[in-house]
Amino acid sequence: MSDSYYQHHVFFCTNVRDDGRACCAERGAREAQEHAKQRMKGLNLNGQGKVRINKAGCLDRCDEGPVMVIYPEAVWYTYVDREDIDEIIDRHVVKGEIVEHSAFCAVTGKGPDSGRAAPRRAWISSARGRASARNAS
């Protein structure tokens, strides 16, 4: 076991901005965080030496949001729905794989978006379209 209390520590931005700017809370971040927390409990992956799912105040990435960040890898993700959250849990938390199409700031030391802003924005737009289509059917 590592020196860290948790194997993975996951933070969901649940910030509410009152100045009219975009915020993660208005994009379902609280529900996503609760879903992830319940999913960890269902997989028996919560607690000391395992995974901690936390709410966070402003992570200052709301324009990219909703966002979550997973430590100790410091990988930032954006998501659209529960299917995205489940994929991030299954692949990153359980299998140790970065979910490239959802990640937008892996540890590289090359700045906040590691040169992936345009492809990621295209993915977000596409994913929101797929989620809307799923919800309409």
PDB file of C-alpha atoms in Angstrom:
ATOM      1  CA  MET A   1       0.000   0.000   0.000  1.00  0.00           C
ATOM      2  CA  SER A   2       1.181   3.511  -0.762  1.00  0.00           C
ATOM      3  CA  ASP A   3       1.814   6.259   1.779  1.00  0.00           C
ATOM      4  CA  SER A   4      -1.420   7.899   0.706  1.00  0.00           C
ATOM      5  CA  TYR A   5      -4.538   7.378   2.812  1.00  0.00           C
ATOM      6  CA  TYR A   6      -6.517   6.718  -0.390  1.00  0.00           C
ATOM      7  CA  GLN A   7      -5.468   4.944  -3.547  1.00  0.00           C
ATOM      8  CA  HIS A   8      -7.497   7.494  -5.533  1.00  0.00           C
ATOM      9  CA  HIS A   9      -9.029  10.750  -4.367  1.00  0.00           C
ATOM     10  CA  VAL A  10     -11.701  12.079  -6.739  1.00  0.00           C
ATOM     11  CA  PHE A  11     -12.964  15.644  -6.567  1.00  0.00           C
ATOM     12  CA  PHE A  12     -16.114  16.828  -8.362  1.00  0.00           C
ATOM     13  CA  CYS A  13     -16.491  20.561  -8.788  1.00  0.00           C
ATOM     14  CA  THR A  14     -19.978  21.339  -7.483  1.00  0.00           C
ATOM     15  CA  ASN A  15     -19.538  25.099  -7.449  1.00  0.00           C
ATOM     16  CA  VAL A  16     -22.477  27.453  -7.934  1.00  0.00           C
ATOM     17  CA  ARG A  17     -21.600  30.806  -9.463  1.00  0.00           C
ATOM     18  CA  ASP A  18     -24.012  33.627  -8.779  1.00  0.00           C
ATOM     19  CA  ASP A  19     -22.615  36.025 -11.377  1.00  0.00           C
ATOM     20  CA  GLY A  20     -24.153  34.397 -14.456  1.00  0.00           C
ATOM     21  CA  ARG A  21     -21.001  32.609 -15.591  1.00  0.00           C
ATOM     22  CA  ALA A  22     -21.111  28.883 -16.340  1.00  0.00           C
ATOM     23  CA  CYS A  23     -20.772  26.602 -13.343  1.00  0.00           C
ATOM     24  CA  CYS A  24     -20.499  22.875 -12.823  1.00  0.00           C
ATOM     25  CA  ALA A  25     -23.511  22.751 -10.493  1.00  0.00           C
ATOM     26  CA  GLU A  26     -25.888  23.826 -13.259  1.00  0.00           C
ATOM     27  CA  ARG A  27     -24.602  20.930 -15.378  1.00  0.00           C
ATOM     28  CA  GLY A  28     -25.520  18.161 -12.938  1.00  0.00           C
ATOM     29  CA  ALA A  29     -22.280  17.951 -10.969  1.00  0.00           C
ATOM     30  CA  ARG A  30     -23.914  17.214  -7.612  1.00  0.00           C
ATOM     31  CA  GLU A  31     -25.913  14.327  -9.048  1.00  0.00           C
ATOM     32  CA  ALA A  32     -22.806  13.021 -10.810  1.00  0.00           C
ATOM     33  CA  GLN A  33     -20.796  13.139  -7.584  1.00  0.00           C
ATOM     34  CA  GLU A  34     -23.506  11.269  -5.694  1.00  0.00           C
ATOM     35  CA  HIS A  35     -23.724   8.670  -8.472  1.00  0.00           C
ATOM     36  CA  ALA A  36     -19.945   8.132  -8.344  1.00  0.00           C
ATOM     37  CA  LYS A  37     -20.028   7.853  -4.562  1.00  0.00           C
ATOM     38  CA  GLN A  38     -22.792   5.234  -4.661  1.00  0.00           C
ATOM     39  CA  ARG A  39     -21.007   3.395  -7.473  1.00  0.00           C
ATOM     40  CA  MET A  40     -17.823   3.156  -5.364  1.00  0.00           C
ATOM     41  CA  LYS A  41     -19.842   1.781  -2.456  1.00  0.00           C
ATOM     42  CA  GLY A  42     -21.503  -0.742  -4.778  1.00  0.00           C
ATOM     43  CA  LEU A  43     -18.092  -1.887  -6.003  1.00  0.00           C
ATOM     44  CA  ASN A  44     -16.808  -1.986  -2.409  1.00  0.00           C
ATOM     45  CA  LEU A  45     -14.037   0.423  -3.393  1.00  0.00           C
ATOM     46  CA  ASN A  46     -14.744   3.174  -0.865  1.00  0.00           C
ATOM     47  CA  GLY A  47     -12.773   3.884   2.284  1.00  0.00           C
ATOM     48  CA  GLN A  48      -9.222   3.867   3.578  1.00  0.00           C
ATOM     49  CA  GLY A  49      -6.713   2.464   1.116  1.00  0.00           C
ATOM     50  CA  LYS A  50      -9.309   2.564  -1.645  1.00  0.00           C
ATOM     51  CA  VAL A  51     -11.217   5.482  -3.188  1.00  0.00           C
ATOM     52  CA  ARG A  52     -12.677   8.690  -1.785  1.00  0.00           C
ATOM     53  CA  ILE A  53     -15.266  10.653  -3.785  1.00  0.00           C
ATOM     54  CA  ASN A  54     -15.538  14.285  -2.652  1.00  0.00           C
ATOM     55  CA  LYS A  55     -17.429  17.429  -3.537  1.00  0.00           C
ATOM     56  CA  ALA A  56     -15.235  20.428  -4.140  1.00  0.00           C
ATOM     57  CA  GLY A  57     -15.897  24.104  -4.270  1.00  0.00           C
ATOM     58  CA  CYS A  58     -14.705  26.014  -7.283  1.00  0.00           C
ATOM     59  CA  LEU A  59     -11.873  24.282  -9.109  1.00  0.00           C
ATOM     60  CA  ASP A  60     -11.738  27.263 -11.486  1.00  0.00           C
ATOM     61  CA  ARG A  61     -12.454  25.120 -14.577  1.00  0.00           C
ATOM     62  CA  CYS A  62     -16.220  25.675 -14.837  1.00  0.00           C
ATOM     63  CA  ASP A  63     -15.962  26.764 -18.476  1.00  0.00           C
ATOM     64  CA  GLU A  64     -14.666  23.255 -19.183  1.00  0.00           C
ATOM     65  CA  GLY A  65     -17.318  21.651 -17.027  1.00  0.00           C
ATOM     66  CA  PRO A  66     -18.645  19.866 -15.451  1.00  0.00           C
ATOM     67  CA  VAL A  67     -15.248  18.716 -14.248  1.00  0.00           C
ATOM     68  CA  MET A  68     -13.702  16.201 -11.910  1.00  0.00           C
ATOM     69  CA  VAL A  69     -10.052  15.533 -11.068  1.00  0.00           C
ATOM     70  CA  ILE A  70      -8.530  12.257  -9.920  1.00  0.00           C
ATOM     71  CA  TYR A  71      -5.457  12.142  -7.693  1.00  0.00           C
ATOM     72  CA  PRO A  72      -2.732  11.072  -7.288  1.00  0.00           C
ATOM     73  CA  GLU A  73      -2.483  11.158 -11.102  1.00  0.00           C
ATOM     74  CA  ALA A  74      -3.976  14.681 -11.310  1.00  0.00           C
ATOM     75  CA  VAL A  75      -6.046  13.797 -14.372  1.00  0.00           C
ATOM     76  CA  TRP A  76      -8.872  16.202 -15.151  1.00  0.00           C
ATOM     77  CA  TYR A  77     -12.034  14.902 -16.780  1.00  0.00           C
ATOM     78  CA  THR A  78     -15.195  16.360 -18.160  1.00  0.00           C
ATOM     79  CA  TYR A  79     -18.360  14.307 -18.468  1.00  0.00           C
ATOM     80  CA  VAL A  80     -21.873  14.534 -19.798  1.00  0.00           C
ATOM     81  CA  ASP A  81     -23.862  11.826 -18.050  1.00  0.00           C
ATOM     82  CA  ARG A  82     -23.724   8.759 -15.797  1.00  0.00           C
ATOM     83  CA  GLU A  83     -22.373   6.623 -18.624  1.00  0.00           C
ATOM     84  CA  ASP A  84     -19.318   8.886 -18.785  1.00  0.00           C
ATOM     85  CA  ILE A  85     -18.873   8.701 -15.007  1.00  0.00           C
ATOM     86  CA  ASP A  86     -19.164   4.901 -15.117  1.00  0.00           C
ATOM     87  CA  GLU A  87     -16.576   4.691 -17.900  1.00  0.00           C
ATOM     88  CA  ILE A  88     -14.150   6.893 -15.964  1.00  0.00           C
ATOM     89  CA  ILE A  89     -14.646   4.760 -12.852  1.00  0.00           C
ATOM     90  CA  ASP A  90     -14.321   1.466 -14.721  1.00  0.00           C
ATOM     91  CA  ARG A  91     -11.297   2.440 -16.755  1.00  0.00           C
ATOM     92  CA  HIS A  92      -9.369   4.943 -14.640  1.00  0.00           C
ATOM     93  CA  VAL A  93     -10.183   4.053 -11.053  1.00  0.00           C
ATOM     94  CA  VAL A  94     -10.525   0.286 -11.460  1.00  0.00           C
ATOM     95  CA  LYS A  95      -8.131  -0.473 -14.347  1.00  0.00           C
ATOM     96  CA  GLY A  96      -5.701   2.450 -14.092  1.00  0.00           C
ATOM     97  CA  GLU A  97      -6.277   3.650 -17.686  1.00  0.00           C
ATOM     98  CA  ILE A  98      -6.717   7.300 -18.607  1.00  0.00           C
ATOM     99  CA  VAL A  99      -9.953   7.785 -20.550  1.00  0.00           C
ATOM    100  CA  GLU A 100      -8.391   9.895 -23.282  1.00  0.00           C
ATOM    101  CA  HIS A 101     -11.583  11.178 -24.899  1.00  0.00           C
ATOM    102  CA  SER A 102     -12.842  12.529 -21.561  1.00  0.00           C
ATOM    103  CA  ALA A 103      -9.515  13.680 -20.097  1.00  0.00           C
ATOM    104  CA  PHE A 104      -8.314  17.159 -20.746  1.00  0.00           C
ATOM    105  CA  CYS A 105      -5.351  17.738 -18.494  1.00  0.00           C
ATOM    106  CA  ALA A 106      -3.201  14.734 -17.742  1.00  0.00           C
ATOM    107  CA  VAL A 107       0.051  15.390 -15.925  1.00  0.00           C
ATOM    108  CA  THR A 108       2.423  16.644 -18.610  1.00  0.00           C
ATOM    109  CA  GLY A 109       3.828  19.870 -17.291  1.00  0.00           C
ATOM    110  CA  LYS A 110       2.719  21.571 -20.507  1.00  0.00           C
ATOM    111  CA  GLY A 111       0.045  23.882 -19.166  1.00  0.00           C
ATOM    112  CA  PRO A 112      -3.578  23.482 -18.214  1.00  0.00           C
ATOM    113  CA  ASP A 113      -4.907  21.805 -21.347  1.00  0.00           C
ATOM    114  CA  SER A 114      -1.851  20.023 -22.703  1.00  0.00           C
ATOM    115  CA  GLY A 115      -2.773  21.154 -26.219  1.00  0.00           C
ATOM    116  CA  ARG A 116      -5.982  19.134 -26.224  1.00  0.00           C
ATOM    117  CA  ALA A 117      -8.579  21.885 -25.866  1.00  0.00           C
ATOM    118  CA  ALA A 118      -9.961  21.809 -29.423  1.00  0.00           C
ATOM    119  CA  PRO A 119     -10.370  18.015 -29.708  1.00  0.00           C
ATOM    120  CA  ARG A 120     -11.870  17.873 -26.217  1.00  0.00           C
ATOM    121  CA  ARG A 121     -14.356  20.650 -26.957  1.00  0.00           C
ATOM    122  CA  ALA A 122     -15.401  18.761 -30.077  1.00  0.00           C
ATOM    123  CA  TRP A 123     -15.837  15.625 -27.975  1.00  0.00           C
ATOM    124  CA  ILE A 124     -17.941  17.496 -25.385  1.00  0.00           C
ATOM    125  CA  SER A 125     -20.217  18.841 -28.099  1.00  0.00           C
ATOM    126  CA  SER A 126     -20.521  15.399 -29.665  1.00  0.00           C
ATOM    127  CA  ALA A 127     -21.093  13.705 -26.300  1.00  0.00           C
ATOM    128  CA  ARG A 128     -23.796  16.184 -25.322  1.00  0.00           C
ATOM    129  CA  GLY A 129     -25.504  15.445 -28.632  1.00  0.00           C
ATOM    130  CA  ARG A 130     -25.334  11.687 -27.972  1.00  0.00           C
ATOM    131  CA  ALA A 131     -26.683  12.170 -24.446  1.00  0.00           C
ATOM    132  CA  SER A 132     -29.586  14.268 -25.741  1.00  0.00           C
ATOM    133  CA  ALA A 133     -30.384  11.598 -28.329  1.00  0.00           C
ATOM    134  CA  ARG A 134     -30.291   8.863 -25.637  1.00  0.00           C
ATOM    135  CA  ASN A 135     -32.583  10.887 -23.373  1.00  0.00           C
ATOM    136  CA  ALA A 136     -35.031  11.597 -26.209  1.00  0.00           C
ATOM    137  CA  SER A 137     -35.481   7.920 -27.065  1.00  0.00           C
TER     138      SER A 137
END
